[in-house]
Coordinates of C-alpha atoms in Angstrom, one line a residue:
Chain A
X1 CA -44.0 -1.2 2.6
X2 CA -47.1 -2.5 4.2
X3 CA -48.9 -3.1 0.9
X4 CA -45.9 -5.0 -0.5
X5 CA -45.7 -7.3 2.5
X6 CA -49.4 -8.0 2.5
X7 CA -49.2 -9.2 -1.2
X8 CA -47.2 -12.2 -0.1
X9 CA -49.1 -15.5 -0.1
X10 CA -47.9 -17.6 2.8
X11 CA -45.3 -18.1 5.3
X12 CA -44.0 -21.3 3.8
X13 CA -40.6 -21.5 2.1
X14 CA -41.1 -21.9 -1.6
X15 CA -39.2 -24.2 -3.9
X16 CA -36.1 -23.0 -5.8
X17 CA -38.1 -22.9 -9.1
X18 CA -40.0 -20.0 -7.6
X19 CA -36.9 -17.9 -7.8
X20 CA -35.7 -19.1 -11.2
X21 CA -36.7 -17.2 -14.3
X22 CA -35.4 -16.4 -17.7
X23 CA -34.4 -13.0 -16.6
X24 CA -32.3 -14.3 -13.8
X25 CA -30.2 -16.4 -16.0
X26 CA -28.8 -13.2 -17.5
X27 CA -26.5 -11.3 -15.2
X28 CA -24.6 -8.1 -15.5
X29 CA -21.0 -7.6 -14.7
X30 CA -19.9 -5.3 -11.9
X31 CA -16.3 -3.8 -12.0
X32 CA -13.8 -6.4 -10.9
X33 CA -10.3 -7.5 -11.7
X34 CA -8.4 -10.8 -11.6
X35 CA -4.9 -12.1 -11.1
X36 CA -3.4 -15.5 -11.3
X37 CA -2.1 -16.6 -7.8
X38 CA -0.9 -20.1 -8.8
X39 CA -0.9 -22.6 -11.7
X40 CA -4.5 -23.4 -11.2
X41 CA -6.0 -20.7 -9.1
X42 CA -6.9 -17.0 -9.6
X43 CA -8.2 -14.3 -7.4
X44 CA -11.1 -12.1 -8.3
X45 CA -11.1 -8.7 -6.6
X46 CA -13.9 -6.2 -6.9
X47 CA -13.9 -2.4 -6.8
X48 CA -14.2 -2.3 -3.0
X49 CA -11.5 -5.0 -2.2
X50 CA -13.8 -8.0 -1.7
X51 CA -12.2 -11.1 -3.1
X52 CA -13.0 -14.7 -4.2
X53 CA -10.3 -17.3 -4.9
X54 CA -11.5 -19.5 -7.7
X55 CA -10.1 -21.9 -10.4
X56 CA -8.2 -20.4 -13.3
X57 CA -10.5 -19.4 -16.1
X58 CA -13.3 -18.3 -13.9
X59 CA -13.1 -14.6 -14.8
X60 CA -13.3 -15.6 -18.5
X61 CA -16.3 -17.8 -17.7
X62 CA -18.0 -15.0 -15.9
X63 CA -17.5 -12.6 -18.8
X64 CA -18.8 -15.2 -21.3
X65 CA -21.9 -15.8 -19.1
X66 CA -21.0 -19.4 -18.5
X67 CA -21.8 -19.4 -14.8
X68 CA -24.6 -21.6 -13.8
X69 CA -27.1 -19.4 -12.0
X70 CA -28.1 -22.2 -9.7
X71 CA -24.5 -22.8 -8.6
X72 CA -22.9 -21.6 -5.3
X73 CA -20.4 -19.7 -7.3
X74 CA -23.2 -17.6 -8.9
X75 CA -24.6 -16.8 -5.4
X76 CA -21.1 -15.9 -4.1
X77 CA -20.5 -13.6 -7.1
X78 CA -23.8 -11.9 -6.6
X79 CA -23.4 -11.6 -2.8
X80 CA -19.9 -10.2 -3.1
X81 CA -20.7 -7.6 -5.8
X82 CA -19.0 -9.2 -8.8
X83 CA -22.1 -9.6 -10.8
X84 CA -25.6 -8.3 -10.5
X85 CA -29.0 -9.7 -11.6
X86 CA -30.0 -6.1 -12.5
X87 CA -28.1 -3.6 -14.8
X88 CA -27.7 -1.3 -11.8
X89 CA -27.1 -3.2 -8.6
X90 CA -29.9 -2.8 -6.0
X91 CA -27.2 -2.1 -3.4
X92 CA -25.4 0.6 -5.3
X93 CA -25.5 2.8 -2.3
X94 CA -23.8 0.1 -0.2
X95 CA -21.1 -0.4 -2.8
X96 CA -20.5 3.4 -3.0
X97 CA -20.3 3.7 0.8
X98 CA -17.8 0.9 0.9
X99 CA -15.8 2.6 -1.8
X100 CA -15.8 5.8 0.2
X101 CA -14.7 3.9 3.3
X102 CA -11.7 2.5 1.4
X103 CA -10.8 6.1 0.4
X104 CA -11.3 7.5 3.9
X105 CA -7.8 9.0 4.0
X106 CA -8.9 11.6 1.4
X107 CA -11.4 13.1 3.9
X108 CA -9.0 14.4 6.4
X109 CA -6.0 15.7 4.4
X110 CA -2.5 16.0 6.0
X111 CA -2.4 14.3 9.4
X112 CA 1.3 13.3 9.9
X113 CA 3.5 16.3 10.4
X114 CA 7.2 15.4 10.6
X115 CA 9.6 17.9 12.2
X116 CA 13.3 17.3 11.4
X117 CA 14.6 19.2 14.4
X118 CA 18.2 18.5 13.8
X119 CA 20.6 16.7 11.4
X120 CA 23.0 16.1 14.2
X121 CA 23.5 12.5 15.1
X122 CA 25.7 10.3 17.3
X123 CA 25.6 7.3 15.0
X124 CA 27.1 6.6 11.6
X125 CA 24.7 4.1 10.0
X126 CA 25.9 3.0 6.6
X127 CA 22.3 3.0 5.3
X128 CA 21.4 6.4 6.6
X129 CA 19.6 8.3 3.8
X130 CA 20.4 11.7 5.1
X131 CA 23.8 13.4 5.6
X132 CA 24.3 13.5 9.3
X133 CA 26.1 16.4 11.0
X134 CA 28.5 16.1 13.9
X135 CA 26.9 16.2 17.4
X136 CA 28.3 19.7 18.2
X137 CA 27.2 21.5 15.0
X138 CA 24.1 23.2 16.2
X139 CA 23.7 25.2 12.9
X140 CA 22.0 22.0 11.7
X141 CA 19.1 22.5 14.2
X142 CA 15.8 23.9 13.1
X143 CA 15.2 27.5 14.2
X144 CA 12.5 28.5 16.6
X145 CA 11.1 30.8 13.9
X146 CA 10.8 27.9 11.4
X147 CA 9.4 25.6 14.1
X148 CA 6.7 28.2 14.9
X149 CA 5.8 28.5 11.2
X150 CA 5.6 24.8 10.8
X151 CA 3.3 24.5 13.8
X152 CA 1.1 27.2 12.4
X153 CA 0.8 25.3 9.1
X154 CA 0.0 22.2 11.0
X155 CA -3.0 23.7 12.7
X156 CA -4.3 24.9 9.3
X157 CA -4.8 21.2 8.3
X158 CA -8.5 20.3 8.2
X159 CA -7.6 17.0 9.9
X160 CA -9.1 16.6 13.4
X161 CA -6.4 14.1 14.3
X162 CA -2.8 15.1 14.0
X163 CA 0.4 13.2 14.6
X164 CA 3.6 15.1 15.3
X165 CA 6.7 13.1 14.7
X166 CA 10.1 14.4 15.7
X167 CA 13.0 13.1 13.5
X168 CA 16.6 13.7 12.9
X169 CA 19.5 13.1 12.8
X170 CA 19.0 12.2 16.4
X171 CA 16.1 14.5 17.5
X172 CA 17.0 14.2 21.2
X173 CA 20.3 16.0 20.5
X174 CA 18.0 19.0 20.0
X175 CA 15.7 18.2 22.9
X176 CA 15.2 21.9 23.6
X177 CA 13.5 22.2 20.2
X178 CA 11.3 19.1 20.9
X179 CA 10.3 20.5 24.2
X180 CA 9.5 24.0 22.8
X181 CA 7.5 22.5 19.9
X182 CA 5.4 20.2 22.2
X183 CA 4.6 23.0 24.7
X184 CA 3.7 25.4 22.0
X185 CA 1.5 22.9 20.2
X186 CA -0.3 22.2 23.5
X187 CA -0.8 25.9 24.1
X188 CA -2.2 26.5 20.7
X189 CA -4.4 23.4 20.8
X190 CA -6.3 24.9 23.7
X191 CA -8.1 26.8 21.0
X192 CA -7.9 24.3 18.1
X193 CA -8.9 21.3 20.2
X194 CA -7.5 18.7 17.9
X195 CA -6.6 15.1 18.8
X196 CA -2.8 15.2 18.8
X197 CA -0.3 12.4 19.3
X198 CA 3.4 12.7 19.5
X199 CA 6.2 10.4 18.4
X200 CA 9.9 10.8 18.9
X201 CA 12.0 8.7 16.5
X202 CA 15.2 8.2 18.4
X203 CA 18.1 5.8 18.6
X204 CA 17.4 5.6 22.3
X205 CA 21.0 6.1 23.3
X206 CA 20.6 9.4 25.0
X207 CA 17.3 9.0 26.8
X208 CA 17.5 10.4 30.3
X209 CA 15.2 10.9 33.2
X210 CA 14.4 14.5 32.2
X211 CA 13.4 13.4 28.7
X212 CA 11.4 10.4 29.9
X213 CA 9.5 12.5 32.4
X214 CA 8.6 15.0 29.7
X215 CA 7.5 12.1 27.4
X216 CA 5.3 10.8 30.2
X217 CA 3.7 14.2 30.9
X218 CA 2.7 14.6 27.2
X219 CA 2.0 10.9 26.5
X220 CA 4.8 10.9 23.8
X221 CA 5.6 7.6 22.1
X222 CA 9.1 6.5 21.4
X223 CA 10.0 4.9 18.1
X224 CA 13.4 3.4 18.1
X225 CA 15.7 1.5 15.7
X226 CA 16.6 -2.1 16.3
X227 CA 18.0 -4.1 13.5
X228 CA 18.2 -7.4 15.3
X229 CA 20.9 -9.2 17.3
X230 CA 24.0 -7.3 18.3
X231 CA 26.2 -8.7 15.5
X232 CA 23.7 -7.3 12.9
X233 CA 22.6 -4.1 14.7
X234 CA 26.2 -3.0 15.5
X235 CA 27.4 -3.7 12.0
X236 CA 24.5 -1.6 10.5
X237 CA 24.4 1.1 13.1
X238 CA 28.0 2.1 14.0
X239 CA 28.5 4.3 17.1
X240 CA 31.9 5.3 18.4
X241 CA 32.5 4.6 22.0
X242 CA 30.0 2.1 23.2
X243 CA 28.2 -0.5 21.0
X244 CA 24.9 0.8 19.8
X245 CA 23.0 -2.4 20.6
X246 CA 23.7 -2.4 24.3
X247 CA 22.6 1.3 24.5
X248 CA 19.4 0.7 22.5
X249 CA 18.3 -2.2 24.7
X250 CA 19.1 -0.2 27.8
X251 CA 17.1 2.7 26.3
X252 CA 14.1 0.5 25.5
X253 CA 14.1 -1.0 29.0
X254 CA 14.3 2.4 30.6
X255 CA 11.5 3.8 28.4
X256 CA 9.2 0.9 29.3
X257 CA 9.9 1.4 33.0
X258 CA 9.2 5.1 32.7
X259 CA 6.3 5.2 30.2
X260 CA 4.9 1.7 30.0
X261 CA 5.6 -1.4 27.9
X262 CA 3.5 -0.3 24.9
X263 CA 4.9 3.2 24.7
X264 CA 8.0 2.1 22.7
X265 CA 8.1 0.5 19.3
X266 CA 11.0 -0.5 17.1
X267 CA 11.8 -0.4 13.4
X268 CA 14.3 -2.5 11.6
X269 CA 16.0 -1.9 8.3
X270 CA 17.0 -4.8 6.1
X271 CA 20.6 -4.6 4.9
X272 CA 22.5 -7.1 2.8
X273 CA 23.7 -8.6 6.0
X274 CA 20.2 -8.9 7.5
X275 CA 19.0 -11.0 4.5
X276 CA 20.7 -14.1 5.9
X277 CA 19.2 -13.9 9.3
X278 CA 15.4 -13.4 9.3
X279 CA 14.8 -15.9 12.1
X280 CA 17.5 -14.4 14.3
X281 CA 16.1 -10.9 13.8
X282 CA 12.6 -11.9 14.6
X283 CA 13.7 -14.0 17.7
X284 CA 15.6 -11.0 18.9
X285 CA 12.4 -8.9 18.7
X286 CA 10.6 -11.6 20.7
X287 CA 13.3 -11.8 23.3
X288 CA 13.2 -8.1 23.7
X289 CA 9.5 -8.1 24.4
X290 CA 8.1 -6.8 21.2
X291 CA 4.9 -8.2 19.7
X292 CA 5.5 -7.1 16.2
X293 CA 8.1 -6.4 13.6
X294 CA 8.2 -4.4 10.3
X295 CA 10.3 -6.3 7.8
X296 CA 11.3 -3.2 5.9
X297 CA 13.6 -3.1 2.9
X298 CA 16.2 -0.4 2.6
X299 CA 15.0 2.8 0.8
X300 CA 17.0 3.4 -2.3
X301 CA 17.5 7.1 -1.6
X302 CA 20.1 9.6 -0.7
X303 CA 23.3 8.6 1.0
X304 CA 22.1 4.9 1.3
X305 CA 23.1 4.5 -2.4
X306 CA 26.7 5.3 -1.6
X307 CA 27.4 2.1 0.1
X308 CA 26.2 -0.4 -2.5
X309 CA 28.0 -3.4 -1.1
X310 CA 26.2 -3.3 2.3
X311 CA 22.9 -1.8 1.1
X312 CA 22.1 -3.0 -2.3
X313 CA 20.2 -6.3 -3.0
X314 CA 17.6 -7.5 -5.5
X315 CA 13.9 -7.4 -4.7
X316 CA 13.8 -11.1 -5.1
X317 CA 16.3 -11.5 -2.3
X318 CA 14.2 -9.3 0.0
X319 CA 11.1 -11.3 -0.9
X320 CA 12.9 -14.5 0.1
X321 CA 13.8 -12.9 3.4
X322 CA 10.3 -11.7 3.9
X323 CA 8.7 -15.1 3.2
X324 CA 11.2 -16.9 5.5
X325 CA 10.4 -14.3 8.2
X326 CA 6.7 -14.6 7.8
X327 CA 6.8 -18.4 7.9
X328 CA 8.9 -18.2 11.2
X329 CA 6.4 -15.7 12.6
X330 CA 3.5 -18.0 11.8
X331 CA 5.3 -20.9 13.5
X332 CA 5.8 -18.7 16.6
X333 CA 2.0 -18.0 16.6
X334 CA 1.4 -21.7 16.3
X335 CA 3.4 -22.2 19.4
X336 CA 1.3 -19.7 21.3
X337 CA 3.4 -16.6 20.9
X338 CA 1.3 -13.7 19.6
X339 CA 3.6 -11.9 17.2
X340 CA 2.8 -10.1 13.9
X341 CA 4.5 -8.6 10.9
X342 CA 3.4 -5.1 10.4
X343 CA 3.5 -4.7 6.6
X344 CA 1.5 -7.9 6.2
X345 CA -1.0 -6.7 8.8
X346 CA -1.4 -3.4 6.8
X347 CA -2.2 -5.3 3.6
X348 CA -4.4 -7.9 5.4
X349 CA -6.4 -5.0 6.9
X350 CA -7.2 -3.9 3.3
X351 CA -7.9 -7.5 2.1
X352 CA -9.9 -8.9 5.0
X353 CA -11.8 -5.8 6.3
X354 CA -13.9 -3.0 4.7
X355 CA -11.4 -0.6 6.1
X356 CA -8.0 0.6 5.1
X357 CA -4.8 1.7 6.8
X358 CA -3.4 5.2 6.5
X359 CA 0.0 3.9 5.5
X360 CA 1.5 6.5 3.2
X361 CA 3.3 4.1 0.8
X362 CA 0.1 2.1 0.1
X363 CA -2.3 4.9 -0.6
X364 CA -4.0 6.0 -3.8
X365 CA -4.1 8.9 -4.4
X366 CA -0.6 9.0 -2.9
X367 CA -0.3 10.0 0.7
X368 CA 2.5 12.5 -0.1
X369 CA 1.3 15.9 1.0
X370 CA -2.3 14.7 1.5
X371 CA -1.3 12.5 4.5
X372 CA 2.3 13.5 5.4
X373 CA 4.4 16.6 5.3
X374 CA 8.0 17.2 6.4
X375 CA 9.4 20.4 7.9
X376 CA 13.1 20.1 7.5
X377 CA 15.8 21.5 9.8
X378 CA 16.6 24.2 7.3
X379 CA 13.0 25.4 7.0
X380 CA 12.2 23.8 3.7
X381 CA 9.1 21.7 3.3
X382 CA 9.0 18.3 1.6
X383 CA 6.3 16.0 0.5
X384 CA 7.5 13.1 2.6
X385 CA 10.5 11.8 4.6
X386 CA 11.8 10.1 1.5
X387 CA 11.6 13.5 -0.4
X388 CA 14.0 15.2 1.9
X389 CA 16.3 12.2 1.6
X390 CA 16.5 13.0 -2.1
X391 CA 17.2 16.6 -1.3
X392 CA 20.3 15.5 0.7
X393 CA 21.8 14.5 -2.7
X394 CA 20.8 17.9 -4.1
X395 CA 17.7 16.8 -5.9
X396 CA 14.9 19.2 -4.9
X397 CA 12.1 17.7 -7.1
X398 CA 9.8 17.1 -4.1
X399 CA 10.6 20.3 -2.2
X400 CA 7.3 22.2 -1.9
X401 CA 8.8 25.5 -0.8
X402 CA 9.9 27.2 2.5
X403 CA 8.0 27.1 5.7
X404 CA 7.6 30.9 5.6
X405 CA 5.4 30.7 2.5
X406 CA 1.6 30.6 2.8
X407 CA -0.1 27.3 3.4
X408 CA -1.9 27.4 0.1
X409 CA 1.4 27.7 -1.8
X410 CA 2.9 24.8 0.0
X411 CA 0.0 22.3 0.3
X412 CA -2.0 23.3 -2.8
X413 CA 0.6 24.7 -5.1
X414 CA 1.8 23.5 -8.5
X415 CA 4.4 21.2 -7.1
X416 CA 1.9 19.5 -4.7
X417 CA -0.6 19.1 -7.6
X418 CA 2.1 17.7 -9.9
X419 CA 3.0 15.1 -7.2
X420 CA -0.7 14.2 -6.6
X421 CA -1.4 14.0 -10.3
X422 CA 1.3 11.4 -10.7
X423 CA 0.2 9.5 -7.6
X424 CA -3.2 8.1 -8.6
X425 CA -2.7 4.4 -9.1
X426 CA -6.2 4.1 -10.7
X427 CA -4.8 6.2 -13.6
X428 CA -1.3 4.6 -13.9
X429 CA -0.3 2.3 -16.7
X430 CA 0.0 -1.2 -15.3
X431 CA -1.9 -0.3 -12.1
X432 CA -5.3 0.5 -13.5
X433 CA -5.9 -3.1 -14.6
X434 CA -4.2 -4.7 -11.5
X435 CA -6.3 -6.8 -9.3
X436 CA -4.3 -5.7 -6.3
X437 CA -4.9 -2.0 -6.9
X438 CA -7.3 -1.6 -3.9
X439 CA -4.6 -3.0 -1.6
X440 CA -1.7 -1.2 -3.1
X441 CA -0.8 2.5 -3.8
X442 CA 1.3 4.9 -5.8
X443 CA 4.8 6.0 -4.8
X444 CA 6.0 8.9 -7.0
X445 CA 9.1 9.5 -4.9
X446 CA 10.4 5.9 -5.2
X447 CA 9.7 5.8 -9.0
X448 CA 11.3 9.1 -9.5
X449 CA 14.3 8.0 -7.4
X450 CA 14.7 4.7 -9.3
X451 CA 13.4 5.5 -12.8
X452 CA 13.6 9.3 -13.0
X453 CA 9.9 9.4 -13.6
X454 CA 7.2 10.0 -11.0
X455 CA 4.8 7.5 -12.6
X456 CA 7.4 4.9 -13.4
X457 CA 7.1 1.8 -15.6
X458 CA 5.5 -1.0 -13.6
X459 CA 7.4 -3.8 -15.3
X460 CA 10.7 -2.3 -14.0
X461 CA 9.3 -1.1 -10.7
X462 CA 10.8 -2.6 -7.5
X463 CA 7.7 -1.2 -5.6
X464 CA 5.4 -3.1 -8.0
X465 CA 7.5 -6.3 -7.9
X466 CA 7.6 -6.3 -4.1
X467 CA 3.9 -5.6 -3.5
X468 CA 2.6 -7.8 -6.3
X469 CA 4.5 -10.8 -4.9
X470 CA 3.7 -10.1 -1.3
X471 CA -0.1 -9.8 -2.0
X472 CA -0.1 -12.8 -4.3
X473 CA 1.7 -14.8 -1.7
X474 CA -0.8 -13.8 1.0
X475 CA -3.7 -14.9 -1.2
X476 CA -2.0 -18.2 -2.0
X477 CA -1.6 -18.7 1.8
X478 CA -5.2 -17.8 2.4
X479 CA -6.2 -20.3 -0.3
X480 CA -4.1 -23.4 0.4
X481 CA -3.4 -22.9 4.1
X482 CA -6.8 -21.5 5.2
X483 CA -7.9 -22.4 8.7
X484 CA -5.0 -21.8 11.0
X485 CA -3.2 -19.2 8.8
X486 CA -6.4 -17.3 8.1
X487 CA -7.4 -17.2 11.8
X488 CA -3.8 -16.0 12.7
X489 CA -4.1 -13.3 10.0
X490 CA -7.4 -12.3 11.4
X491 CA -5.9 -12.0 14.9
X492 CA -3.2 -9.7 13.6
X493 CA -5.7 -7.2 12.3
X494 CA -8.1 -7.3 15.3
X495 CA -5.6 -7.4 18.2
X496 CA -2.9 -4.8 18.9
X497 CA 0.6 -6.0 19.3
X498 CA 1.7 -6.6 22.9
Chain D
X1 CA -2.0 -15.4 -32.8
X2 CA 0.4 -16.8 -35.4
X3 CA 4.2 -16.8 -35.3
X4 CA 5.5 -15.2 -38.5
X5 CA 9.2 -15.2 -37.8
X6 CA 11.5 -16.6 -35.0
X7 CA 15.2 -16.0 -35.1
X8 CA 17.8 -15.1 -32.4
X9 CA 17.4 -11.4 -33.4
X10 CA 13.7 -11.1 -34.2
X11 CA 10.3 -12.5 -33.3
X12 CA 7.2 -11.6 -35.2
X13 CA 3.6 -12.4 -34.5
X14 CA 0.4 -11.8 -36.4
X15 CA -2.6 -10.9 -34.3
X16 CA -6.1 -10.6 -35.7
X17 CA -7.5 -7.1 -34.9
X18 CA -11.1 -8.4 -35.0
X19 CA -10.2 -10.4 -31.9
X20 CA -7.6 -8.3 -30.1
X21 CA -7.7 -4.6 -30.0
X22 CA -4.7 -2.3 -30.1
X23 CA -5.3 -1.5 -26.4
X24 CA -5.2 -5.1 -25.5
X25 CA -2.0 -5.7 -27.4
X26 CA -0.3 -2.6 -25.9
X27 CA -1.3 -3.6 -22.3
X28 CA 0.1 -7.1 -23.0
X29 CA 3.5 -6.0 -24.3
X30 CA 3.8 -3.4 -21.5
X31 CA 4.7 -6.2 -19.1
X32 CA 7.2 -7.8 -21.5
X33 CA 9.4 -4.7 -21.7
X34 CA 12.1 -6.1 -19.4
X35 CA 12.8 -9.0 -21.8
X36 CA 12.3 -7.4 -25.2
X37 CA 11.6 -4.2 -27.1
X38 CA 8.4 -4.2 -29.2
X39 CA 7.0 -2.5 -32.3
X40 CA 3.4 -2.7 -33.3
X41 CA 2.3 -2.1 -36.9
X42 CA -0.9 -2.5 -38.9
X43 CA -0.7 -5.7 -41.0
X44 CA -3.3 -5.4 -43.8
X45 CA -6.0 -6.3 -44.2
X46 CA -7.1 -7.0 -40.6
X47 CA -4.2 -7.8 -38.4
X48 CA -1.4 -6.3 -36.3
X49 CA 2.2 -7.2 -36.7
X50 CA 4.1 -7.5 -33.3
X51 CA 7.8 -7.4 -33.7
X52 CA 10.0 -8.2 -30.7
X53 CA 13.8 -7.5 -30.6
X54 CA 16.1 -8.6 -27.9
X55 CA 17.2 -6.1 -25.2
X56 CA 20.6 -7.9 -25.1
X57 CA 22.6 -9.2 -28.1
X58 CA 20.2 -12.0 -29.0
X59 CA 17.3 -14.1 -27.8
X60 CA 17.9 -17.4 -26.1
X61 CA 15.5 -20.3 -27.0
X62 CA 14.2 -20.0 -23.4
X63 CA 13.4 -16.3 -23.8
X64 CA 11.7 -16.8 -27.2
X65 CA 9.5 -19.4 -25.7
X66 CA 8.8 -17.2 -22.7
X67 CA 7.7 -14.3 -24.9
X68 CA 5.4 -16.4 -26.9
X69 CA 3.8 -18.0 -23.8
X70 CA 3.4 -14.6 -22.1
X71 CA 2.0 -13.0 -25.3
X72 CA -0.6 -15.7 -25.7
X73 CA -1.6 -15.6 -22.0
X74 CA -1.5 -11.8 -21.8
X75 CA -3.7 -11.3 -24.9
X76 CA -6.4 -13.5 -23.5
X77 CA -6.2 -12.0 -20.0
X78 CA -6.2 -8.4 -21.2
X79 CA -9.0 -9.1 -23.6
X80 CA -11.1 -10.4 -20.7
X81 CA -10.1 -7.3 -18.6
X82 CA -11.0 -5.1 -21.6
X83 CA -14.5 -6.7 -21.8
X84 CA -15.1 -6.2 -18.1
X85 CA -13.9 -2.5 -18.4
X86 CA -16.2 -1.9 -21.3
X87 CA -19.2 -3.4 -19.7
X88 CA -18.8 -1.9 -16.3
X89 CA -17.5 1.6 -17.0
X90 CA -20.9 3.2 -16.4
X91 CA -21.5 1.3 -13.1
X92 CA -18.0 2.1 -12.0
X93 CA -18.6 5.8 -12.6
X94 CA -21.8 5.6 -10.7
X95 CA -20.1 3.9 -7.7
X96 CA -17.4 6.5 -7.6
X97 CA -19.6 9.5 -8.2
X98 CA -22.0 8.4 -5.5
X99 CA -19.1 7.7 -3.1
X100 CA -18.0 11.3 -3.2
X101 CA -21.4 12.8 -3.6
X102 CA -21.3 14.8 -0.3
X103 CA -24.5 16.6 -0.9
X104 CA -26.7 13.7 -1.9
X105 CA -27.5 15.0 -5.4
X106 CA -27.1 11.5 -6.8
X107 CA -29.3 9.7 -4.3
X108 CA -31.9 7.5 -6.1
X109 CA -34.6 5.3 -4.8
X110 CA -34.2 1.5 -5.5
X111 CA -36.0 0.8 -8.8
X112 CA -37.6 -2.5 -7.8
X113 CA -40.1 -3.3 -5.2
X114 CA -38.9 -4.3 -1.8
X115 CA -39.4 -8.1 -1.7
X116 CA -40.2 -10.4 1.1
X117 CA -39.0 -13.8 0.0
X118 CA -39.7 -15.8 3.1
X119 CA -43.3 -14.5 3.4
X120 CA -43.0 -13.0 6.8
X121 CA -45.6 -10.4 7.3
X122 CA -45.4 -8.7 10.7
X123 CA -48.8 -7.2 10.3
X124 CA -50.6 -10.6 10.3

């Protein structure tokens, strides 16, 4: 190092000609992809998710060596790892490290463990993907034996960070099972010493002081369902007796008082009715003190398919709903209300930072099994929540086995391998050439459910259509409305929701 | 690409195989599957014959135009993607192999000298 430095001649800056040579006018391509985002603009995306938005035809010009090496574009392309002055880039190690960072989820294996403690429920939501059982039918609760076996499997995961999610039905109808599971996990973790977080997915209608005290003692988060204003929520989520909306809002208030404002989050499901009211739904979330919303389409699984009139709509209709909602949210932010859309934030994290989000639907290789696992009430183990929804209509394609089987048979068995083999977007037709690959993922369950093929055909895929358009739209916004929109987007990925 | 036939039941295009490979053609028509069904045949001496048939009873004029536009654009785009893939497959393999090289077997020292473009020598 010392010799090299002492070979320099002076401290003065040298003219540009010093750095120009014949050799430098020849550049070498690094792996990148491109996609048209408007009539006259295209986005270039490299292997590690860095992007440049450029005029249409730039990718072709790069490949045909038509880029002027004294131009800013040339410098941007070199600096952002689209081309290299050397056949093997000097910073290959940096690119590889960045690639590894983008695939971080592979390093830890299964972290999210969902326990379906009961199928019993006190609601009759028309979009519910699973068959619910009457409140009194305790034979639809998970057994202590299966609960123990699931917990034992969970501790075999190499992941140092575990999330335990209790689902139903309405899991608090089987609160004794939730309590037992948490206390047993805490006891066993005295030896395993893993970072464990808990979430109860509840409709919030039967939360009481005993449950809330328990949640406070174990720092359990509450995830509830709120579909928007009462006229939408109650139409979507029917409950006999009292209207669901009033009970949910009471439950949210009560939880915040007992656990803290940030300990409760809400999820909405977009039905055919919701499509007409994006602003009203978002305003309802703001009014109820939420700093974020997940504009989530209905999952085309299980029993949700039975009520086509209320639950079926075209992807294009959802995209209109999403764009109207996003525009409204940006307007709220412009007025000083910090509020973000969660799906957008997940994608923006992938676009605007070197990091990634461990969101199962947008992972490649798929997050099924390798990020999430479901222990169902009957002891059977599924690759994801959506997988058990299929099983409710007697399709057991994604059933990995029974919880009493050994860990290796469930998590590393032939079924798990089959699912993973079909869930590598880099190897899927249509995905492997896609510029948005780094930001997207593979979803074998959705493609199986909609096309009877785990890989699916991208040109017919609602998953592809939705994600391609959302990501294209975000790039278009970053291009033509940079400044305020970009700074707002940046705030979403760097600041947690209120 | 030349149009060989254009009726309400059939569209045919001739594509020079010296310019567009079979891979490029297949990747292009993959995305057109929702609007037509395709057959690809060798067309001697050095071309491919692309035949499109309607998924419904017949093609509308609008769909025929759409297919031709999408084919022309798709062939060029996928040709560019193909060139990038061909040129960068080795570097891509190196990036991925090194990314998951947990034991450091693939570590290499930079091949060039470390430069000091602004002439700053802390030893002077």
